[in-house]
């Protein structure tokens, strides 16, 4: 496995042990159909409580338990269908199942939409009384407190039902983008280092950009971005639709801006977002210095955007088969203790992971699953150093999910998006520490140092650049602007020029990069990569320095799920994101690493 010279495999050609075990969710599609119908039935049962949600504490408990049962079942139906569709987006059977799953979710959202508005008809004193007299409600105390915190943004039952009906239509921009980007787009064939034909795919684009052969890098870069350029008006229309959707929901819920509406879902002050952008903008000097080092190390007269991914150290070519990558990840995460490692290895051996790229498979990597399923991971594993870290990263998500759902009841079994990138990145930081400590060769050490700096560049700087772009385009539309392809290209190119500095030739092609970023459809998601990375740097340092106490706090963090506000969950683990300290100290470390590399080059 993993030999890419023969081109991309069909899914049937891949060994079962390298494919995720979705059969453990539904052994066949007939069982999925049964749950689909059962969910429809439960949805009807929920509507019978309309108008009586808070008639007594016992009724309120019945409604909340029934809602949990319905949502839990629906998640299984939706997630299974989506993951099946992601295995091969050319299969119309699973596209249809995924569409039906999304339709079902929207219908159920609509049918259950009366619950929160009816709960909010209670006075807080009545709610307190209900919590005292009905023991079973105590588990919902935090959930109910959060709902009351959003009282001014919850609409009438009729308006909430109308918004819920909009769900399917509102997802259209993202769905169109996904189909265009994953199924329909076709990149050109270029020559690799050995002059063999290779078709560019989402999965091999970054490995091609890491090539030591500059001609290969340039051809891959131009091949991808010229393709996006040809479709830029369509991509601009889908992104414009998504931004307008976010603004519509913010206005409907009486928020002053789309960013406030998005962040308020997790009780995050907008100042956390703005402080991040400001902190990174104040620390661009270190990034510009890093670009100078890269230019010097590569021996180039001009540094171009297609020179960003190739390793600075020319003589090292770390190629790691997946079986070795698993062992390496497990060794790197040993500081997290025996329980963590035992579960991690169980995940490796019981088919949590869909490992290799196949034709039609969704690009990239993610962790998914439900409260009842294994915490699955989708990879497109190529034998690069970057992919070892991707494995550690996605398993960090899945381990977080595992600890949350095995500790918390369903209502708190997930975790806030604000916390979503922390466990994954802590894994990467610990793995990097392990590799740097155990490396024997100076060149390899320099290679790893370069990789760590790349993590900072791509996770703190690049994601903050994305966050700034996202904030700016929403503001532009909120102030009456229209997102044309030329506006998006111009805005995006200027940001690249600011972030990478005068040593970088910011090629015209990069102006179209916004078109290939799925995260711009996730409603202010990307800033959390940067805050998450900063938190992870802090947590990993605490784990390595303080040992058992820090590990206990950290495992407590993984087990907390959604049982408290994310800022509080993180504070208990030892990181306070209401201050600029975590971001500032991460950027300070970046500056130190840049200086260290400067001496070694």
XYZ file of C-alpha atoms in Angstrom:
601
model
C 0.000 0.000 0.000
C 0.980 3.601 -0.397
C 2.809 3.189 -3.711
C 1.533 6.202 -5.639
C 3.384 5.472 -8.882
C 0.501 3.343 -10.111
C -1.907 6.257 -9.763
C -4.891 6.551 -7.457
C -6.579 3.304 -6.502
C -10.243 2.459 -6.691
C -11.743 1.920 -3.241
C -12.241 -1.832 -3.825
C -8.473 -2.244 -4.338
C -7.630 -1.086 -0.798
C -7.201 -3.635 2.006
C -10.167 -3.609 4.451
C -7.898 -3.048 7.472
C -7.076 0.401 6.084
C -10.757 1.349 5.773
C -12.957 2.653 8.563
C -15.490 0.290 10.055
C -18.778 1.993 9.150
C -20.455 -1.433 9.312
C -20.251 -1.076 13.110
C -22.766 1.789 12.744
C -25.071 0.096 10.217
C -24.321 -3.414 8.982
C -26.349 -2.604 5.864
C -28.373 0.207 4.335
C -31.673 -1.473 5.299
C -30.868 -0.905 8.982
C -30.131 2.739 8.133
C -33.590 2.967 6.513
C -35.167 1.579 9.706
C -33.520 4.285 11.829
C -34.474 6.903 9.242
C -38.149 5.914 9.648
C -37.792 5.640 13.437
C -36.421 9.205 13.559
C -39.393 10.428 11.516
C -41.715 8.723 14.002
C -39.946 10.230 17.019
C -40.135 13.659 15.396
C -43.924 13.325 15.216
C -43.966 12.286 18.875
C -41.988 15.404 19.831
C -44.524 17.687 18.121
C -47.242 16.298 20.416
C -45.639 18.366 23.192
C -46.056 21.628 21.302
C -47.659 24.188 23.590
C -47.046 22.108 26.727
C -43.238 21.938 27.089
C -43.194 23.741 30.445
C -46.611 22.800 31.840
C -44.770 20.933 34.622
C -41.230 19.967 35.607
C -42.044 16.338 34.713
C -43.240 17.331 31.215
C -40.129 19.444 30.645
C -37.954 16.443 31.523
C -39.963 14.193 29.143
C -39.501 16.683 26.288
C -35.747 17.068 26.846
C -35.197 13.297 27.053
C -37.254 12.698 23.913
C -35.374 15.491 22.102
C -32.054 13.868 23.076
C -33.240 10.478 21.814
C -34.385 12.033 18.518
C -31.218 14.072 17.945
C -28.977 11.156 18.881
C -30.693 8.868 16.382
C -30.721 11.546 13.672
C -26.979 12.127 14.113
C -26.348 8.432 13.449
C -28.443 8.604 10.279
C -26.876 11.838 8.987
C -23.243 11.105 9.858
C -23.254 7.553 8.472
C -24.720 8.724 5.144
C -22.258 11.613 4.875
C -19.239 9.409 5.637
C -20.401 6.796 3.114
C -20.757 9.560 0.527
C -17.260 10.857 1.373
C -15.761 7.425 0.591
C -16.547 7.984 -3.082
C -18.475 11.100 -4.083
C -19.143 9.550 -7.527
C -21.597 7.048 -6.002
C -25.047 8.537 -6.462
C -26.586 6.001 -4.014
C -24.780 7.537 -1.060
C -25.107 11.068 -2.389
C -28.856 10.422 -2.262
C -28.647 8.982 1.269
C -26.590 11.989 2.405
C -29.145 14.369 0.849
C -32.002 12.533 2.544
C -30.104 12.638 5.828
C -29.631 16.407 5.533
C -33.324 16.844 4.655
C -34.299 14.763 7.665
C -32.031 16.833 9.940
C -33.605 20.067 8.659
C -37.142 18.682 9.155
C -36.319 17.524 12.667
C -34.691 20.839 13.517
C -37.939 22.468 12.408
C -40.182 20.068 14.331
C -38.175 20.474 17.549
C -37.701 24.226 17.111
C -40.562 25.072 19.488
C -38.763 23.615 22.526
C -36.311 26.419 23.378
C -38.815 29.273 22.774
C -41.317 27.491 25.035
C -38.699 26.907 27.739
C -37.891 30.625 27.598
C -41.523 31.431 28.439
C -40.600 30.401 31.986
C -39.370 33.002 34.442
C -35.943 32.172 35.810
C -37.560 31.748 39.252
C -39.939 29.094 37.809
C -36.986 27.322 36.163
C -35.151 27.283 39.486
C -38.233 25.738 41.133
C -38.470 23.082 38.383
C -34.798 22.166 38.862
C -35.375 21.757 42.603
C -38.484 19.575 42.350
C -37.457 17.305 39.446
C -34.229 15.405 40.137
C -33.884 14.268 36.497
C -33.694 17.884 35.294
C -30.495 18.600 37.226
C -28.428 17.065 34.440
C -29.822 19.755 32.106
C -28.963 22.698 34.393
C -26.023 23.981 32.315
C -27.918 23.448 29.038
C -30.868 25.459 30.384
C -28.592 28.181 31.755
C -27.004 28.541 28.301
C -30.451 28.771 26.691
C -31.511 31.539 29.075
C -28.253 33.360 28.300
C -29.401 33.577 24.631
C -32.968 34.611 25.501
C -32.869 37.927 23.627
C -31.743 36.135 20.439
C -34.386 33.394 20.470
C -37.426 34.215 18.345
C -41.071 33.232 18.595
C -42.058 29.621 17.936
C -43.366 30.511 14.471
C -40.209 32.437 13.555
C -37.957 29.662 14.882
C -39.886 27.105 12.800
C -39.454 29.315 9.737
C -35.684 29.623 10.326
C -35.437 25.856 10.795
C -37.229 25.324 7.458
C -34.546 27.503 5.864
C -31.855 25.019 6.958
C -31.698 22.997 3.767
C -31.743 26.024 1.472
C -29.159 27.769 3.645
C -26.724 24.883 3.168
C -26.878 25.172 -0.628
C -23.763 27.359 -1.079
C -21.635 24.899 0.898
C -23.149 21.889 -0.896
C -22.539 23.428 -4.332
C -18.954 24.309 -3.337
C -18.387 20.764 -2.076
C -19.697 19.104 -5.248
C -17.720 21.456 -7.472
C -14.549 21.090 -5.400
C -14.666 17.361 -4.614
C -16.487 15.744 -7.529
C -16.469 17.991 -10.612
C -13.188 19.904 -10.623
C -10.402 18.297 -12.635
C -6.780 19.357 -12.414
C -4.239 18.906 -15.217
C -1.622 16.192 -15.644
C 1.974 17.375 -15.098
C 5.390 15.703 -15.195
C 6.871 14.643 -11.849
C 10.576 14.680 -10.888
C 11.167 11.533 -13.001
C 9.308 12.944 -15.994
C 6.354 10.611 -15.418
C 2.805 11.858 -15.971
C 0.960 12.567 -12.724
C -2.567 13.918 -12.405
C -2.812 16.617 -9.747
C -5.402 15.781 -7.078
C -6.405 17.395 -3.785
C -4.532 14.590 -2.043
C -1.209 14.871 -3.871
C -1.109 18.672 -4.330
C 0.850 19.387 -1.130
C 3.306 16.476 -1.680
C 3.914 17.941 -5.161
C 4.399 21.386 -3.596
C 6.974 19.812 -1.247
C 8.971 18.517 -4.225
C 12.659 19.355 -4.360
C 12.246 20.017 -8.086
C 11.206 23.639 -8.467
C 9.703 22.999 -11.905
C 7.356 20.388 -10.402
C 6.313 22.810 -7.661
C 5.630 25.619 -10.128
C 3.705 23.351 -12.512
C 1.549 21.985 -9.665
C 0.963 25.497 -8.299
C -0.016 26.935 -11.683
C -2.025 23.832 -12.614
C -4.193 24.113 -9.504
C -4.693 27.875 -9.402
C -5.282 28.309 -13.143
C -8.063 25.704 -12.743
C -9.628 27.693 -9.898
C -9.200 30.918 -11.875
C -11.310 29.453 -14.689
C -14.150 28.797 -12.208
C -13.661 31.889 -10.027
C -17.054 33.485 -10.761
C -18.893 30.331 -9.698
C -16.795 30.041 -6.535
C -17.365 33.756 -5.818
C -21.129 33.200 -6.132
C -21.099 30.253 -3.687
C -18.986 32.178 -1.136
C -21.189 35.255 -1.527
C -24.247 33.074 -0.851
C -22.654 31.676 2.282
C -21.694 35.114 3.648
C -25.211 36.426 2.978
C -26.652 33.407 4.799
C -24.512 34.196 7.882
C -25.592 37.845 7.792
C -29.243 36.876 7.367
C -29.192 34.628 10.449
C -27.353 37.276 12.508
C -29.937 39.930 11.636
C -32.833 37.537 12.206
C -31.494 36.803 15.689
C -30.951 40.492 16.514
C -27.147 40.491 16.579
C -25.215 43.564 15.527
C -22.918 41.543 13.221
C -22.390 38.059 11.801
C -19.180 37.642 13.811
C -20.963 38.418 17.077
C -23.721 35.924 16.209
C -21.226 33.179 15.434
C -18.978 33.662 18.481
C -21.904 34.047 20.885
C -22.877 30.416 20.239
C -19.911 29.495 22.441
C -19.945 32.572 24.676
C -16.723 33.873 23.116
C -16.296 37.663 23.217
C -15.556 39.234 19.799
C -12.496 40.799 21.477
C -10.837 37.334 21.528
C -11.033 37.284 17.690
C -9.916 40.888 17.262
C -7.052 40.472 19.768
C -5.788 37.455 17.812
C -5.675 39.375 14.517
C -4.026 42.335 16.269
C -1.415 40.174 18.071
C -0.438 38.398 14.854
C -0.298 41.668 12.903
C 2.001 43.045 15.608
C 4.306 40.034 15.199
C 4.694 39.855 11.425
C 8.403 40.746 11.684
C 9.269 37.206 12.795
C 7.333 35.786 9.832
C 9.145 38.123 7.423
C 12.477 37.058 8.952
C 11.475 33.410 8.463
C 10.833 34.141 4.771
C 14.366 35.636 4.511
C 15.799 32.419 6.018
C 13.785 30.281 3.590
C 15.003 32.306 0.585
C 18.625 32.086 1.764
C 18.420 28.366 2.637
C 16.925 27.467 -0.741
C 19.592 29.589 -2.471
C 17.025 31.527 -4.485
C 17.270 34.961 -6.097
C 13.498 35.225 -5.783
C 11.204 33.470 -3.290
C 7.822 32.580 -4.826
C 4.590 31.290 -3.274
C 5.306 27.833 -4.737
C 8.533 27.713 -2.674
C 6.636 27.777 0.632
C 6.135 24.054 1.203
C 9.383 22.498 0.087
C 11.590 21.564 3.055
C 14.531 23.902 3.626
C 16.883 20.968 4.307
C 17.608 19.381 0.948
C 19.308 16.119 1.959
C 16.544 14.748 4.197
C 13.641 12.824 2.750
C 11.582 11.347 5.577
C 9.247 8.767 4.036
C 7.186 6.870 6.575
C 4.754 4.024 5.783
C 1.514 4.167 7.768
C 2.398 1.226 10.050
C 5.554 3.057 11.196
C 3.632 6.332 11.546
C 1.266 4.670 14.060
C 4.196 3.577 16.267
C 5.804 6.992 16.030
C 2.566 8.760 17.065
C 2.073 6.391 20.024
C 5.637 6.958 21.271
C 5.292 10.729 20.916
C 2.102 10.768 22.991
C 3.444 8.641 25.870
C 3.578 11.677 28.237
C -0.259 11.564 28.201
C -0.251 8.359 30.256
C -1.159 4.667 29.978
C -4.944 5.055 29.635
C -4.570 7.475 26.756
C -2.072 5.272 24.891
C -4.134 2.105 25.420
C -7.193 3.755 23.852
C -5.117 5.287 21.053
C -3.743 1.863 20.086
C -7.230 0.386 20.245
C -8.315 3.052 17.738
C -5.425 2.117 15.449
C -6.260 -1.591 15.566
C -10.074 -1.482 15.401
C -10.530 0.459 12.170
C -11.295 3.956 13.385
C -9.289 5.242 10.410
C -9.915 5.389 6.652
C -6.285 5.659 5.644
C -5.581 5.976 1.924
C -6.739 8.130 -0.963
C -9.012 6.502 -3.534
C -10.786 7.834 -6.594
C -13.755 10.024 -5.691
C -12.827 10.165 -1.995
C -13.291 13.449 -0.185
C -10.048 15.403 0.036
C -8.237 16.395 3.226
C -8.705 14.845 6.637
C -11.250 15.010 9.424
C -12.500 13.330 12.587
C -16.181 12.419 12.677
C -18.643 9.998 14.236
C -21.508 10.208 16.710
C -22.153 9.662 20.408
C -22.862 5.970 19.670
C -20.209 5.258 17.026
C -16.464 4.921 16.995
C -14.777 8.336 16.697
C -13.822 7.851 13.044
C -10.977 9.502 11.134
C -10.754 10.181 7.401
C -7.209 10.511 6.043
C -5.652 10.614 2.584
C -2.307 9.259 3.794
C 0.823 9.924 1.734
C 4.132 8.899 3.299
C 5.250 12.410 4.281
C 6.240 13.913 7.595
C 3.235 16.206 7.305
C 0.914 13.198 7.092
C 2.344 11.679 10.296
C 1.372 14.895 12.036
C -2.050 14.836 10.340
C -2.561 11.348 11.793
C -1.618 12.567 15.291
C -3.835 15.632 14.787
C -6.990 13.799 13.703
C -6.519 11.131 16.387
C -6.325 14.013 18.876
C -9.825 15.036 17.789
C -11.086 11.472 17.992
C -9.521 10.850 21.406
C -11.126 14.079 22.650
C -14.470 12.784 21.337
C -13.876 9.379 22.926
C -13.120 10.781 26.410
C -15.996 13.289 26.213
C -18.666 10.836 25.192
C -17.567 8.054 27.546
C -17.633 10.516 30.482
C -20.521 12.880 29.712
C -24.233 12.261 29.085
C -25.412 12.792 25.485
C -26.413 16.421 26.067
C -22.753 17.295 26.874
C -21.086 14.515 24.866
C -19.706 16.835 22.180
C -17.430 19.808 22.690
C -17.493 23.423 21.659
C -15.968 24.397 18.324
C -13.768 26.845 20.227
C -12.074 23.887 21.936
C -12.147 21.624 18.880
C -8.592 22.228 17.642
C -6.790 22.115 20.996
C -6.491 18.372 21.666
C -5.473 17.735 18.054
C -2.725 20.360 18.138
C -1.471 19.367 21.600
C -0.812 15.948 20.043
C 1.237 17.578 17.290
C 3.280 19.613 19.787
C 4.048 16.516 21.912
C 4.976 14.488 18.832
C 7.308 17.269 17.681
C 8.968 17.428 21.107
C 9.540 13.664 21.019
C 10.999 13.750 17.516
C 13.300 16.705 18.238
C 14.603 14.970 21.392
C 15.270 11.681 19.629
C 16.702 12.892 16.351
C 20.329 11.845 15.842
C 21.240 13.701 12.678
C 21.739 17.497 12.659
C 20.193 17.767 9.234
C 17.131 15.872 10.415
C 16.913 18.176 13.435
C 16.982 21.186 11.136
C 14.306 19.513 9.007
C 12.065 19.005 12.066
C 12.689 22.543 13.261
C 11.629 23.735 9.824
C 8.509 21.578 10.102
C 7.656 23.056 13.527
C 8.078 26.567 12.144
C 5.780 25.533 9.307
C 3.168 24.539 11.875
C 3.330 28.044 13.312
C 3.265 29.562 9.842
C 0.313 27.494 8.632
C -1.664 27.328 11.887
C -1.128 30.671 13.595
C -0.153 33.026 10.782
C -1.973 31.490 7.808
C -5.201 30.723 9.705
C -5.193 34.230 11.200
C -4.782 35.579 7.666
C -7.825 33.461 6.724
C -9.655 34.808 9.794
C -8.825 38.392 8.814
C -10.042 37.702 5.248
C -13.258 36.151 6.567
C -13.924 39.066 8.933
C -13.172 41.614 6.169
C -15.430 40.046 3.520
C -18.340 39.779 5.976
C -17.865 43.425 6.998
C -17.707 44.424 3.338
C -21.055 42.770 2.583
C -22.581 44.075 5.842
C -21.655 47.562 4.628
C -23.368 47.030 1.268
C -20.514 45.563 -0.802
C -20.815 42.697 -3.314
C -18.366 39.786 -3.319
C -17.176 39.649 -6.914
C -14.258 37.447 -7.954
C -12.106 40.538 -8.600
C -12.812 41.970 -5.123
C -12.023 38.615 -3.470
C -8.830 38.194 -5.530
C -7.640 41.712 -4.722
C -8.401 41.435 -0.981
C -6.789 38.021 -0.697
C -3.631 38.996 -2.593
C -3.078 42.112 -0.443
C -3.317 40.041 2.734
C -0.683 37.630 1.391
C 1.600 40.568 0.645
C 1.173 41.891 4.189
C 1.696 38.551 5.920
C 4.673 37.285 3.879
C 6.580 40.558 3.527
C 8.883 42.071 0.938
C 11.109 38.978 0.515
C 8.205 37.075 -1.039
C 7.117 37.430 -4.672
C 3.354 37.132 -4.213
C 2.428 35.460 -7.507
C -0.833 36.503 -9.186
C -2.079 32.880 -9.062
C -2.309 32.956 -5.239
C -5.060 35.580 -5.526
C -7.444 32.698 -6.416
C -6.526 30.539 -3.394
C -9.613 31.643 -1.430
C -11.677 29.584 -3.918
C -10.242 26.253 -2.707
C -10.595 26.791 1.065
C -13.639 24.871 2.400
C -13.297 26.495 5.830
C -14.637 29.803 4.515
C -18.035 28.058 4.528
C -17.812 27.209 8.239
C -18.934 30.574 9.673
C -15.923 32.038 11.531
C -14.286 28.703 12.239
C -10.668 29.249 11.222
C -9.626 31.691 13.977
C -9.961 28.771 16.376
C -7.034 26.999 14.703
C -4.858 29.924 15.820
C -6.282 30.269 19.342
C -6.280 26.468 19.588
C -2.631 26.208 18.545
C -1.631 28.871 21.063
C -3.521 26.985 23.798
C -1.952 23.691 22.681
C 1.588 25.104 22.861
C 0.836 26.149 26.448
C -0.771 22.818 27.450
C 1.971 20.679 25.880
C 4.663 22.702 27.682
C 2.785 22.222 30.983
C 2.457 18.449 30.354
C 6.178 18.121 29.610
C 7.294 20.315 32.534
C 4.759 19.553 35.289
C 4.089 15.877 34.530
C 1.237 14.114 36.305
C -0.622 17.196 37.622
C -0.731 18.755 34.162
C -1.727 15.401 32.582
C -4.597 15.074 35.086
C -5.788 18.607 34.275
C -5.500 17.835 30.568
C -7.397 14.517 30.717
C -10.009 16.417 32.768
C -10.220 18.879 29.876
C -10.755 15.995 27.385
C -13.481 14.526 29.611
C -15.351 17.817 30.132
C -17.132 17.768 26.780
C -19.673 20.586 26.670
C -20.457 20.533 30.399
C -19.246 24.115 30.958
C -18.527 27.229 28.880
C -15.422 26.654 26.718
C -13.466 29.555 28.203
C -13.977 27.963 31.670
C -13.124 24.423 30.512
C -9.837 25.727 29.134
C -9.124 27.833 32.208
C -9.418 24.717 34.420
C -6.880 23.002 32.162
C -4.459 25.892 32.734
C -4.946 28.328 29.808
C -6.775 31.684 29.986
C -7.835 32.801 26.500
C -9.496 35.995 27.763
C -5.943 37.368 27.949
C -3.487 37.842 25.073
C -0.870 35.778 26.951
C -1.302 32.401 25.119
C -1.101 33.995 21.635
C 1.768 36.322 22.604
C 3.807 33.507 24.157
C 3.233 31.215 21.146
C 4.492 33.969 18.831
C 7.421 34.591 21.165
C 8.332 30.897 20.849
C 8.036 31.215 17.070
C 10.475 34.142 17.158
C 12.944 32.096 19.242
C 12.696 29.134 16.855
C 13.301 31.452 13.883
C 16.432 32.812 15.604
C 17.606 29.253 16.372
C 17.125 28.217 12.766
C 18.893 31.347 11.561
C 22.029 30.233 13.455
C 21.888 26.693 12.017
C 21.409 27.700 8.370
